Amino acid sequence: LLRWRTGTLEVTDEKLFIKGSYNVSIWLKNMWEIDFRAKWKVRLDSNVDAIEIKFTTEKEFEDFSKTLIQVAGQVENIKLKTSI
């Protein structure tokens, strides 16, 4: 499990890019589960990586979550989960 701390996030229609101390790009079609957790955390599980992202503000968490839900809704095999 990678605990991502600093850098930038980018979500496109096909991929999630995480650029920081550890660079990751995950095809959304390879994503298994997106788990929205308490204290502004999101855990992403795919066939390549498991990543947990903690946001510093509620607004950052909400903005990223909305974008990710919109894009992930286009991929039928992704399970959305809330562990709050």
PDB file of N, CA, C and O in Angstrom:
ATOM      1  N   LEU A   1       0.846  -1.183   0.000  1.00  0.00           N
ATOM      2  CA  LEU A   1       0.000   0.000   0.000  1.00  0.00           C
ATOM      3  C   LEU A   1       0.881   1.232   0.000  1.00  0.00           C
ATOM      4  O   LEU A   1       1.722   1.405   0.866  1.00  0.00           O
ATOM      5  N   LEU A   2       0.691   2.079  -1.007  1.00  0.00           N
ATOM      6  CA  LEU A   2       1.395   3.349  -1.089  1.00  0.00           C
ATOM      7  C   LEU A   2       0.567   4.408  -0.389  1.00  0.00           C
ATOM      8  O   LEU A   2      -0.611   4.568  -0.676  1.00  0.00           O
ATOM      9  N   ARG A   3       1.162   5.137   0.528  1.00  0.00           N
ATOM     10  CA  ARG A   3       0.498   6.267   1.163  1.00  0.00           C
ATOM     11  C   ARG A   3       1.076   7.518   0.531  1.00  0.00           C
ATOM     12  O   ARG A   3       2.180   7.929   0.843  1.00  0.00           O
ATOM     13  N   TRP A   4       0.320   8.076  -0.377  1.00  0.00           N
ATOM     14  CA  TRP A   4       0.778   9.211  -1.160  1.00  0.00           C
ATOM     15  C   TRP A   4       0.656  10.477  -0.339  1.00  0.00           C
ATOM     16  O   TRP A   4      -0.348  10.728   0.301  1.00  0.00           O
ATOM     17  N   ARG A   5       1.698  11.319  -0.330  1.00  0.00           N
ATOM     18  CA  ARG A   5       1.698  12.485   0.539  1.00  0.00           C
ATOM     19  C   ARG A   5       1.740  13.817  -0.189  1.00  0.00           C
ATOM     20  O   ARG A   5       1.019  14.728   0.151  1.00  0.00           O
ATOM     21  N   THR A   6       2.621  13.997  -1.149  1.00  0.00           N
ATOM     22  CA  THR A   6       2.716  15.298  -1.808  1.00  0.00           C
ATOM     23  C   THR A   6       2.790  15.124  -3.311  1.00  0.00           C
ATOM     24  O   THR A   6       3.207  14.087  -3.806  1.00  0.00           O
ATOM     25  N   GLY A   7       2.384  16.154  -4.032  1.00  0.00           N
ATOM     26  CA  GLY A   7       2.437  16.123  -5.478  1.00  0.00           C
ATOM     27  C   GLY A   7       1.133  16.573  -6.074  1.00  0.00           C
ATOM     28  O   GLY A   7       0.384  17.339  -5.472  1.00  0.00           O
ATOM     29  N   THR A   8       0.839  16.092  -7.283  1.00  0.00           N
ATOM     30  CA  THR A   8      -0.381  16.493  -7.981  1.00  0.00           C
ATOM     31  C   THR A   8      -1.163  15.265  -8.426  1.00  0.00           C
ATOM     32  O   THR A   8      -0.594  14.198  -8.664  1.00  0.00           O
ATOM     33  N   LEU A   9      -2.460  15.455  -8.538  1.00  0.00           N
ATOM     34  CA  LEU A   9      -3.370  14.421  -9.035  1.00  0.00           C
ATOM     35  C   LEU A   9      -4.008  14.911 -10.313  1.00  0.00           C
ATOM     36  O   LEU A   9      -4.353  16.080 -10.426  1.00  0.00           O
ATOM     37  N   GLU A  10      -4.186  14.003 -11.250  1.00  0.00           N
ATOM     38  CA  GLU A  10      -4.893  14.328 -12.481  1.00  0.00           C
ATOM     39  C   GLU A  10      -5.753  13.133 -12.861  1.00  0.00           C
ATOM     40  O   GLU A  10      -5.278  12.000 -12.863  1.00  0.00           O
ATOM     41  N   VAL A  11      -7.010  13.407 -13.168  1.00  0.00           N
ATOM     42  CA  VAL A  11      -7.925  12.353 -13.594  1.00  0.00           C
ATOM     43  C   VAL A  11      -8.383  12.681 -15.005  1.00  0.00           C
ATOM     44  O   VAL A  11      -8.886  13.767 -15.268  1.00  0.00           O
ATOM     45  N   THR A  12      -8.168  11.732 -15.928  1.00  0.00           N
ATOM     46  CA  THR A  12      -8.669  11.881 -17.289  1.00  0.00           C
ATOM     47  C   THR A  12      -9.777  10.850 -17.484  1.00  0.00           C
ATOM     48  O   THR A  12     -10.106  10.097 -16.564  1.00  0.00           O
ATOM     49  N   ASP A  13     -10.329  10.787 -18.671  1.00  0.00           N
ATOM     50  CA  ASP A  13     -11.381   9.810 -18.956  1.00  0.00           C
ATOM     51  C   ASP A  13     -10.876   8.371 -18.912  1.00  0.00           C
ATOM     52  O   ASP A  13     -11.664   7.447 -18.775  1.00  0.00           O
ATOM     53  N   GLU A  14      -9.566   8.190 -19.029  1.00  0.00           N
ATOM     54  CA  GLU A  14      -9.018   6.842 -19.087  1.00  0.00           C
ATOM     55  C   GLU A  14      -8.066   6.488 -17.952  1.00  0.00           C
ATOM     56  O   GLU A  14      -7.905   5.319 -17.632  1.00  0.00           O
ATOM     57  N   LYS A  15      -7.403   7.501 -17.360  1.00  0.00           N
ATOM     58  CA  LYS A  15      -6.351   7.217 -16.384  1.00  0.00           C
ATOM     59  C   LYS A  15      -6.395   8.162 -15.191  1.00  0.00           C
ATOM     60  O   LYS A  15      -6.912   9.273 -15.278  1.00  0.00           O
ATOM     61  N   LEU A  16      -5.796   7.700 -14.108  1.00  0.00           N
ATOM     62  CA  LEU A  16      -5.522   8.511 -12.934  1.00  0.00           C
ATOM     63  C   LEU A  16      -4.010   8.651 -12.860  1.00  0.00           C
ATOM     64  O   LEU A  16      -3.287   7.661 -12.891  1.00  0.00           O
ATOM     65  N   PHE A  17      -3.527   9.899 -12.798  1.00  0.00           N
ATOM     66  CA  PHE A  17      -2.098  10.174 -12.691  1.00  0.00           C
ATOM     67  C   PHE A  17      -1.808  10.752 -11.319  1.00  0.00           C
ATOM     68  O   PHE A  17      -2.474  11.681 -10.876  1.00  0.00           O
ATOM     69  N   ILE A  18      -0.810  10.198 -10.668  1.00  0.00           N
ATOM     70  CA  ILE A  18      -0.337  10.710  -9.389  1.00  0.00           C
ATOM     71  C   ILE A  18       1.142  11.017  -9.581  1.00  0.00           C
ATOM     72  O   ILE A  18       1.933  10.125  -9.897  1.00  0.00           O
ATOM     73  N   LYS A  19       1.478  12.285  -9.423  1.00  0.00           N
ATOM     74  CA  LYS A  19       2.865  12.713  -9.637  1.00  0.00           C
ATOM     75  C   LYS A  19       3.381  13.309  -8.344  1.00  0.00           C
ATOM     76  O   LYS A  19       2.875  14.306  -7.854  1.00  0.00           O
ATOM     77  N   GLY A  20       4.375  12.680  -7.771  1.00  0.00           N
ATOM     78  CA  GLY A  20       4.955  13.138  -6.517  1.00  0.00           C
ATOM     79  C   GLY A  20       6.234  12.387  -6.249  1.00  0.00           C
ATOM     80  O   GLY A  20       6.994  12.099  -7.173  1.00  0.00           O
ATOM     81  N   SER A  21       6.472  12.028  -4.997  1.00  0.00           N
ATOM     82  CA  SER A  21       7.675  11.274  -4.665  1.00  0.00           C
ATOM     83  C   SER A  21       7.625   9.883  -5.313  1.00  0.00           C
ATOM     84  O   SER A  21       8.646   9.249  -5.519  1.00  0.00           O
ATOM     85  N   TYR A  22       6.431   9.431  -5.649  1.00  0.00           N
ATOM     86  CA  TYR A  22       6.216   8.161  -6.341  1.00  0.00           C
ATOM     87  C   TYR A  22       5.218   8.434  -7.453  1.00  0.00           C
ATOM     88  O   TYR A  22       4.115   8.915  -7.189  1.00  0.00           O
ATOM     89  N   ASN A  23       5.600   8.222  -8.704  1.00  0.00           N
ATOM     90  CA  ASN A  23       4.719   8.494  -9.835  1.00  0.00           C
ATOM     91  C   ASN A  23       3.940   7.248 -10.215  1.00  0.00           C
ATOM     92  O   ASN A  23       4.513   6.170 -10.360  1.00  0.00           O
ATOM     93  N   VAL A  24       2.630   7.429 -10.377  1.00  0.00           N
ATOM     94  CA  VAL A  24       1.739   6.314 -10.694  1.00  0.00           C
ATOM     95  C   VAL A  24       0.773   6.759 -11.782  1.00  0.00           C
ATOM     96  O   VAL A  24       0.290   7.889 -11.766  1.00  0.00           O
ATOM     97  N   SER A  25       0.508   5.894 -12.714  1.00  0.00           N
ATOM     98  CA  SER A  25      -0.611   6.095 -13.628  1.00  0.00           C
ATOM     99  C   SER A  25      -1.388   4.791 -13.674  1.00  0.00           C
ATOM    100  O   SER A  25      -0.804   3.721 -13.863  1.00  0.00           O
ATOM    101  N   ILE A  26      -2.681   4.893 -13.422  1.00  0.00           N
ATOM    102  CA  ILE A  26      -3.533   3.704 -13.353  1.00  0.00           C
ATOM    103  C   ILE A  26      -4.651   3.853 -14.384  1.00  0.00           C
ATOM    104  O   ILE A  26      -5.379   4.854 -14.376  1.00  0.00           O
ATOM    105  N   TRP A  27      -4.774   2.871 -15.245  1.00  0.00           N
ATOM    106  CA  TRP A  27      -5.903   2.841 -16.164  1.00  0.00           C
ATOM    107  C   TRP A  27      -7.167   2.614 -15.338  1.00  0.00           C
ATOM    108  O   TRP A  27      -7.201   1.710 -14.495  1.00  0.00           O
ATOM    109  N   LEU A  28      -8.179   3.404 -15.564  1.00  0.00           N
ATOM    110  CA  LEU A  28      -9.418   3.236 -14.814  1.00  0.00           C
ATOM    111  C   LEU A  28     -10.054   1.875 -15.082  1.00  0.00           C
ATOM    112  O   LEU A  28     -10.693   1.302 -14.204  1.00  0.00           O
ATOM    113  N   LYS A  29      -9.855   1.327 -16.271  1.00  0.00           N
ATOM    114  CA  LYS A  29     -10.416   0.008 -16.584  1.00  0.00           C
ATOM    115  C   LYS A  29      -9.776  -1.091 -15.734  1.00  0.00           C
ATOM    116  O   LYS A  29     -10.327  -2.173 -15.606  1.00  0.00           O
ATOM    117  N   ASN A  30      -8.609  -0.804 -15.126  1.00  0.00           N
ATOM    118  CA  ASN A  30      -7.941  -1.769 -14.243  1.00  0.00           C
ATOM    119  C   ASN A  30      -8.246  -1.536 -12.770  1.00  0.00           C
ATOM    120  O   ASN A  30      -7.727  -2.247 -11.912  1.00  0.00           O
ATOM    121  N   MET A  31      -9.068  -0.548 -12.478  1.00  0.00           N
ATOM    122  CA  MET A  31      -9.420  -0.205 -11.100  1.00  0.00           C
ATOM    123  C   MET A  31     -10.510  -1.157 -10.622  1.00  0.00           C
ATOM    124  O   MET A  31     -11.489  -1.407 -11.308  1.00  0.00           O
ATOM    125  N   TRP A  32     -10.335  -1.700  -9.412  1.00  0.00           N
ATOM    126  CA  TRP A  32     -11.320  -2.609  -8.837  1.00  0.00           C
ATOM    127  C   TRP A  32     -12.261  -1.891  -7.894  1.00  0.00           C
ATOM    128  O   TRP A  32     -13.457  -2.110  -7.923  1.00  0.00           O
ATOM    129  N   GLU A  33     -11.673  -1.054  -7.031  1.00  0.00           N
ATOM    130  CA  GLU A  33     -12.495  -0.457  -5.981  1.00  0.00           C
ATOM    131  C   GLU A  33     -11.976   0.925  -5.618  1.00  0.00           C
ATOM    132  O   GLU A  33     -10.776   1.164  -5.574  1.00  0.00           O
ATOM    133  N   ILE A  34     -12.920   1.823  -5.351  1.00  0.00           N
ATOM    134  CA  ILE A  34     -12.622   3.141  -4.822  1.00  0.00           C
ATOM    135  C   ILE A  34     -13.365   3.246  -3.503  1.00  0.00           C
ATOM    136  O   ILE A  34     -14.580   3.125  -3.462  1.00  0.00           O
ATOM    137  N   ASP A  35     -12.609   3.444  -2.428  1.00  0.00           N
ATOM    138  CA  ASP A  35     -13.178   3.489  -1.081  1.00  0.00           C
ATOM    139  C   ASP A  35     -12.965   4.887  -0.503  1.00  0.00           C
ATOM    140  O   ASP A  35     -11.834   5.316  -0.297  1.00  0.00           O
ATOM    141  N   PHE A  36     -14.068   5.592  -0.257  1.00  0.00           N
ATOM    142  CA  PHE A  36     -14.025   6.917   0.344  1.00  0.00           C
ATOM    143  C   PHE A  36     -14.089   6.718   1.845  1.00  0.00           C
ATOM    144  O   PHE A  36     -15.057   6.182   2.363  1.00  0.00           O
ATOM    145  N   ARG A  37     -13.048   7.172   2.559  1.00  0.00           N
ATOM    146  CA  ARG A  37     -12.910   6.887   3.983  1.00  0.00           C
ATOM    147  C   ARG A  37     -13.017   8.148   4.828  1.00  0.00           C
ATOM    148  O   ARG A  37     -13.016   9.251   4.310  1.00  0.00           O
ATOM    149  N   ALA A  38     -13.085   7.956   6.125  1.00  0.00           N
ATOM    150  CA  ALA A  38     -13.168   9.065   7.070  1.00  0.00           C
ATOM    151  C   ALA A  38     -11.872   9.883   7.036  1.00  0.00           C
ATOM    152  O   ALA A  38     -10.834   9.408   6.580  1.00  0.00           O
ATOM    153  N   LYS A  39     -11.960  11.080   7.526  1.00  0.00           N
ATOM    154  CA  LYS A  39     -10.819  12.001   7.637  1.00  0.00           C
ATOM    155  C   LYS A  39     -10.189  12.304   6.286  1.00  0.00           C
ATOM    156  O   LYS A  39      -8.972  12.356   6.149  1.00  0.00           O
ATOM    157  N   TRP A  40     -11.026  12.467   5.271  1.00  0.00           N
ATOM    158  CA  TRP A  40     -10.611  12.922   3.941  1.00  0.00           C
ATOM    159  C   TRP A  40      -9.597  12.006   3.268  1.00  0.00           C
ATOM    160  O   TRP A  40      -8.606  12.431   2.702  1.00  0.00           O
ATOM    161  N   LYS A  41      -9.855  10.713   3.313  1.00  0.00           N
ATOM    162  CA  LYS A  41      -8.989   9.730   2.668  1.00  0.00           C
ATOM    163  C   LYS A  41      -9.742   9.003   1.567  1.00  0.00           C
ATOM    164  O   LYS A  41     -10.939   8.752   1.679  1.00  0.00           O
ATOM    165  N   VAL A  42      -9.011   8.641   0.530  1.00  0.00           N
ATOM    166  CA  VAL A  42      -9.539   7.824  -0.554  1.00  0.00           C
ATOM    167  C   VAL A  42      -8.549   6.689  -0.771  1.00  0.00           C
ATOM    168  O   VAL A  42      -7.343   6.916  -0.881  1.00  0.00           O
ATOM    169  N   ARG A  43      -9.061   5.464  -0.812  1.00  0.00           N
ATOM    170  CA  ARG A  43      -8.208   4.311  -1.099  1.00  0.00           C
ATOM    171  C   ARG A  43      -8.609   3.762  -2.467  1.00  0.00           C
ATOM    172  O   ARG A  43      -9.789   3.521  -2.733  1.00  0.00           O
ATOM    173  N   LEU A  44      -7.622   3.562  -3.303  1.00  0.00           N
ATOM    174  CA  LEU A  44      -7.831   3.059  -4.654  1.00  0.00           C
ATOM    175  C   LEU A  44      -7.159   1.700  -4.779  1.00  0.00           C
ATOM    176  O   LEU A  44      -5.970   1.569  -4.479  1.00  0.00           O
ATOM    177  N   ASP A  45      -7.911   0.699  -5.205  1.00  0.00           N
ATOM    178  CA  ASP A  45      -7.356  -0.637  -5.421  1.00  0.00           C
ATOM    179  C   ASP A  45      -7.461  -0.975  -6.900  1.00  0.00           C
ATOM    180  O   ASP A  45      -8.530  -0.837  -7.497  1.00  0.00           O
ATOM    181  N   SER A  46      -6.358  -1.415  -7.465  1.00  0.00           N
ATOM    182  CA  SER A  46      -6.357  -1.831  -8.864  1.00  0.00           C
ATOM    183  C   SER A  46      -5.532  -3.098  -8.995  1.00  0.00           C
ATOM    184  O   SER A  46      -4.966  -3.584  -8.013  1.00  0.00           O
ATOM    185  N   ASN A  47      -5.428  -3.611 -10.212  1.00  0.00           N
ATOM    186  CA  ASN A  47      -4.619  -4.813 -10.414  1.00  0.00           C
ATOM    187  C   ASN A  47      -3.127  -4.497 -10.406  1.00  0.00           C
ATOM    188  O   ASN A  47      -2.305  -5.393 -10.480  1.00  0.00           O
ATOM    189  N   VAL A  48      -2.771  -3.210 -10.276  1.00  0.00           N
ATOM    190  CA  VAL A  48      -1.368  -2.798 -10.257  1.00  0.00           C
ATOM    191  C   VAL A  48      -0.936  -2.304  -8.879  1.00  0.00           C
ATOM    192  O   VAL A  48       0.081  -2.724  -8.349  1.00  0.00           O
ATOM    193  N   ASP A  49      -1.698  -1.399  -8.295  1.00  0.00           N
ATOM    194  CA  ASP A  49      -1.338  -0.748  -7.037  1.00  0.00           C
ATOM    195  C   ASP A  49      -2.538  -0.622  -6.120  1.00  0.00           C
ATOM    196  O   ASP A  49      -3.676  -0.622  -6.576  1.00  0.00           O
ATOM    197  N   ALA A  50      -2.250  -0.465  -4.840  1.00  0.00           N
ATOM    198  CA  ALA A  50      -3.242  -0.020  -3.857  1.00  0.00           C
ATOM    199  C   ALA A  50      -2.693   1.281  -3.294  1.00  0.00           C
ATOM    200  O   ALA A  50      -1.557   1.331  -2.832  1.00  0.00           O
ATOM    201  N   ILE A  51      -3.476   2.329  -3.384  1.00  0.00           N
ATOM    202  CA  ILE A  51      -3.003   3.658  -3.019  1.00  0.00           C
ATOM    203  C   ILE A  51      -3.993   4.297  -2.068  1.00  0.00           C
ATOM    204  O   ILE A  51      -5.203   4.233  -2.284  1.00  0.00           O
ATOM    205  N   GLU A  52      -3.478   4.920  -1.021  1.00  0.00           N
ATOM    206  CA  GLU A  52      -4.326   5.681  -0.113  1.00  0.00           C
ATOM    207  C   GLU A  52      -3.886   7.143  -0.175  1.00  0.00           C
ATOM    208  O   GLU A  52      -2.712   7.443   0.017  1.00  0.00           O
ATOM    209  N   ILE A  53      -4.844   8.025  -0.459  1.00  0.00           N
ATOM    210  CA  ILE A  53      -4.567   9.446  -0.580  1.00  0.00           C
ATOM    211  C   ILE A  53      -5.300  10.164   0.540  1.00  0.00           C
ATOM    212  O   ILE A  53      -6.505   9.991   0.705  1.00  0.00           O
ATOM    213  N   LYS A  54      -4.572  10.968   1.296  1.00  0.00           N
ATOM    214  CA  LYS A  54      -5.183  11.763   2.359  1.00  0.00           C
ATOM    215  C   LYS A  54      -5.097  13.232   1.947  1.00  0.00           C
ATOM    216  O   LYS A  54      -4.024  13.729   1.617  1.00  0.00           O
ATOM    217  N   PHE A  55      -6.225  13.905   2.001  1.00  0.00           N
ATOM    218  CA  PHE A  55      -6.292  15.305   1.605  1.00  0.00           C
ATOM    219  C   PHE A  55      -6.173  16.198   2.830  1.00  0.00           C
ATOM    220  O   PHE A  55      -6.562  15.823   3.936  1.00  0.00           O
ATOM    221  N   THR A  56      -5.657  17.404   2.626  1.00  0.00           N
ATOM    222  CA  THR A  56      -5.450  18.322   3.747  1.00  0.00           C
ATOM    223  C   THR A  56      -6.682  19.149   4.064  1.00  0.00           C
ATOM    224  O   THR A  56      -6.806  19.653   5.173  1.00  0.00           O
ATOM    225  N   THR A  57      -7.588  19.283   3.095  1.00  0.00           N
ATOM    226  CA  THR A  57      -8.821  20.037   3.352  1.00  0.00           C
ATOM    227  C   THR A  57     -10.023  19.261   2.848  1.00  0.00           C
ATOM    228  O   THR A  57      -9.917  18.422   1.947  1.00  0.00           O
ATOM    229  N   GLU A  58     -11.167  19.560   3.421  1.00  0.00           N
ATOM    230  CA  GLU A  58     -12.404  18.908   2.993  1.00  0.00           C
ATOM    231  C   GLU A  58     -12.745  19.278   1.555  1.00  0.00           C
ATOM    232  O   GLU A  58     -13.236  18.450   0.795  1.00  0.00           O
ATOM    233  N   LYS A  59     -12.457  20.516   1.161  1.00  0.00           N
ATOM    234  CA  LYS A  59     -12.754  20.956  -0.208  1.00  0.00           C
ATOM    235  C   LYS A  59     -11.942  20.162  -1.230  1.00  0.00           C
ATOM    236  O   LYS A  59     -12.479  19.724  -2.245  1.00  0.00           O
ATOM    237  N   GLU A  60     -10.644  19.954  -0.975  1.00  0.00           N
ATOM    238  CA  GLU A  60      -9.818  19.148  -1.875  1.00  0.00           C
ATOM    239  C   GLU A  60     -10.386  17.732  -1.998  1.00  0.00           C
ATOM    240  O   GLU A  60     -10.464  17.181  -3.088  1.00  0.00           O
ATOM    241  N   PHE A  61     -10.761  17.153  -0.867  1.00  0.00           N
ATOM    242  CA  PHE A  61     -11.330  15.814  -0.843  1.00  0.00           C
ATOM    243  C   PHE A  61     -12.623  15.754  -1.660  1.00  0.00           C
ATOM    244  O   PHE A  61     -12.802  14.871  -2.488  1.00  0.00           O
ATOM    245  N   GLU A  62     -13.512  16.711  -1.446  1.00  0.00           N
ATOM    246  CA  GLU A  62     -14.791  16.727  -2.158  1.00  0.00           C
ATOM    247  C   GLU A  62     -14.606  16.941  -3.652  1.00  0.00           C
ATOM    248  O   GLU A  62     -15.241  16.260  -4.464  1.00  0.00           O
ATOM    249  N   ASP A  63     -13.742  17.874  -4.039  1.00  0.00           N
ATOM    250  CA  ASP A  63     -13.510  18.143  -5.461  1.00  0.00           C
ATOM    251  C   ASP A  63     -12.954  16.919  -6.178  1.00  0.00           C
ATOM    252  O   ASP A  63     -13.420  16.537  -7.246  1.00  0.00           O
ATOM    253  N   PHE A  64     -11.950  16.284  -5.571  1.00  0.00           N
ATOM    254  CA  PHE A  64     -11.359  15.099  -6.177  1.00  0.00           C
ATOM    255  C   PHE A  64     -12.372  13.959  -6.229  1.00  0.00           C
ATOM    256  O   PHE A  64     -12.487  13.263  -7.240  1.00  0.00           O
ATOM    257  N   SER A  65     -13.122  13.778  -5.152  1.00  0.00           N
ATOM    258  CA  SER A  65     -14.113  12.695  -5.093  1.00  0.00           C
ATOM    259  C   SER A  65     -15.178  12.856  -6.168  1.00  0.00           C
ATOM    260  O   SER A  65     -15.533  11.885  -6.839  1.00  0.00           O
ATOM    261  N   LYS A  66     -15.684  14.070  -6.347  1.00  0.00           N
ATOM    262  CA  LYS A  66     -16.701  14.315  -7.383  1.00  0.00           C
ATOM    263  C   LYS A  66     -16.167  13.987  -8.767  1.00  0.00           C
ATOM    264  O   LYS A  66     -16.838  13.322  -9.565  1.00  0.00           O
ATOM    265  N   THR A  67     -14.960  14.451  -9.059  1.00  0.00           N
ATOM    266  CA  THR A  67     -14.354  14.183 -10.363  1.00  0.00           C
ATOM    267  C   THR A  67     -14.144  12.695 -10.563  1.00  0.00           C
ATOM    268  O   THR A  67     -14.470  12.143 -11.620  1.00  0.00           O
ATOM    269  N   LEU A  68     -13.624  12.031  -9.557  1.00  0.00           N
ATOM    270  CA  LEU A  68     -13.349  10.600  -9.662  1.00  0.00           C
ATOM    271  C   LEU A  68     -14.639   9.794  -9.835  1.00  0.00           C
ATOM    272  O   LEU A  68     -14.688   8.866 -10.639  1.00  0.00           O
ATOM    273  N   ILE A  69     -15.684  10.161  -9.132  1.00  0.00           N
ATOM    274  CA  ILE A  69     -16.971   9.462  -9.268  1.00  0.00           C
ATOM    275  C   ILE A  69     -17.536   9.636 -10.668  1.00  0.00           C
ATOM    276  O   ILE A  69     -18.045   8.685 -11.272  1.00  0.00           O
ATOM    277  N   GLN A  70     -17.451  10.846 -11.207  1.00  0.00           N
ATOM    278  CA  GLN A  70     -17.961  11.094 -12.559  1.00  0.00           C
ATOM    279  C   GLN A  70     -17.232  10.237 -13.595  1.00  0.00           C
ATOM    280  O   GLN A  70     -17.854   9.627 -14.464  1.00  0.00           O
ATOM    281  N   VAL A  71     -15.922  10.201 -13.506  1.00  0.00           N
ATOM    282  CA  VAL A  71     -15.134   9.437 -14.476  1.00  0.00           C
ATOM    283  C   VAL A  71     -15.292   7.938 -14.244  1.00  0.00           C
ATOM    284  O   VAL A  71     -15.445   7.168 -15.190  1.00  0.00           O
ATOM    285  N   ALA A  72     -15.275   7.512 -12.987  1.00  0.00           N
ATOM    286  CA  ALA A  72     -15.394   6.085 -12.679  1.00  0.00           C
ATOM    287  C   ALA A  72     -16.767   5.542 -13.052  1.00  0.00           C
ATOM    288  O   ALA A  72     -16.902   4.349 -13.343  1.00  0.00           O
ATOM    289  N   GLY A  73     -17.780   6.381 -13.068  1.00  0.00           N
ATOM    290  CA  GLY A  73     -19.119   5.953 -13.454  1.00  0.00           C
ATOM    291  C   GLY A  73     -19.199   5.454 -14.879  1.00  0.00           C
ATOM    292  O   GLY A  73     -20.114   4.732 -15.248  1.00  0.00           O
ATOM    293  N   GLN A  74     -18.213   5.831 -15.698  1.00  0.00           N
ATOM    294  CA  GLN A  74     -18.178   5.394 -17.092  1.00  0.00           C
ATOM    295  C   GLN A  74     -17.569   4.005 -17.249  1.00  0.00           C
ATOM    296  O   GLN A  74     -17.632   3.411 -18.311  1.00  0.00           O
ATOM    297  N   VAL A  75     -16.955   3.494 -16.178  1.00  0.00           N
ATOM    298  CA  VAL A  75     -16.310   2.183 -16.207  1.00  0.00           C
ATOM    299  C   VAL A  75     -17.142   1.249 -15.338  1.00  0.00           C
ATOM    300  O   VAL A  75     -17.285   1.463 -14.146  1.00  0.00           O
ATOM    301  N   GLU A  76     -17.659   0.181 -15.917  1.00  0.00           N
ATOM    302  CA  GLU A  76     -18.635  -0.637 -15.208  1.00  0.00           C
ATOM    303  C   GLU A  76     -18.063  -1.559 -14.136  1.00  0.00           C
ATOM    304  O   GLU A  76     -18.768  -1.978 -13.249  1.00  0.00           O
ATOM    305  N   ASN A  77     -16.779  -1.862 -14.156  1.00  0.00           N
ATOM    306  CA  ASN A  77     -16.259  -2.827 -13.190  1.00  0.00           C
ATOM    307  C   ASN A  77     -15.728  -2.210 -11.888  1.00  0.00           C
ATOM    308  O   ASN A  77     -15.241  -2.912 -11.037  1.00  0.00           O
ATOM    309  N   ILE A  78     -15.839  -0.897 -11.720  1.00  0.00           N
ATOM    310  CA  ILE A  78     -15.324  -0.255 -10.511  1.00  0.00           C
ATOM    311  C   ILE A  78     -16.404  -0.242  -9.437  1.00  0.00           C
ATOM    312  O   ILE A  78     -17.517   0.223  -9.642  1.00  0.00           O
ATOM    313  N   LYS A  79     -16.037  -0.745  -8.257  1.00  0.00           N
ATOM    314  CA  LYS A  79     -16.948  -0.756  -7.114  1.00  0.00           C
ATOM    315  C   LYS A  79     -16.674   0.500  -6.288  1.00  0.00           C
ATOM    316  O   LYS A  79     -15.533   0.742  -5.871  1.00  0.00           O
ATOM    317  N   LEU A  80     -17.697   1.305  -6.047  1.00  0.00           N
ATOM    318  CA  LEU A  80     -17.577   2.487  -5.193  1.00  0.00           C
ATOM    319  C   LEU A  80     -18.047   2.118  -3.794  1.00  0.00           C
ATOM    320  O   LEU A  80     -19.089   1.501  -3.626  1.00  0.00           O
ATOM    321  N   LYS A  81     -17.275   2.513  -2.787  1.00  0.00           N
ATOM    322  CA  LYS A  81     -17.548   2.106  -1.418  1.00  0.00           C
ATOM    323  C   LYS A  81     -17.319   3.307  -0.496  1.00  0.00           C
ATOM    324  O   LYS A  81     -16.466   4.140  -0.756  1.00  0.00           O
ATOM    325  N   THR A  82     -18.070   3.370   0.596  1.00  0.00           N
ATOM    326  CA  THR A  82     -17.871   4.403   1.595  1.00  0.00           C
ATOM    327  C   THR A  82     -17.640   3.743   2.947  1.00  0.00           C
ATOM    328  O   THR A  82     -18.473   2.986   3.412  1.00  0.00           O
ATOM    329  N   SER A  83     -16.495   4.034   3.556  1.00  0.00           N
ATOM    330  CA  SER A  83     -16.150   3.465   4.861  1.00  0.00           C
ATOM    331  C   SER A  83     -16.034   4.594   5.889  1.00  0.00           C
ATOM    332  O   SER A  83     -15.009   4.774   6.525  1.00  0.00           O
ATOM    333  N   ILE A  84     -17.082   5.365   6.028  1.00  0.00           N
ATOM    334  CA  ILE A  84     -17.048   6.505   6.953  1.00  0.00           C
ATOM    335  C   ILE A  84     -17.803   6.158   8.208  1.00  0.00           C
ATOM    336  O   ILE A  84     -18.804   5.546   8.211  1.00  0.00           O
TER     337      ILE A  84
END
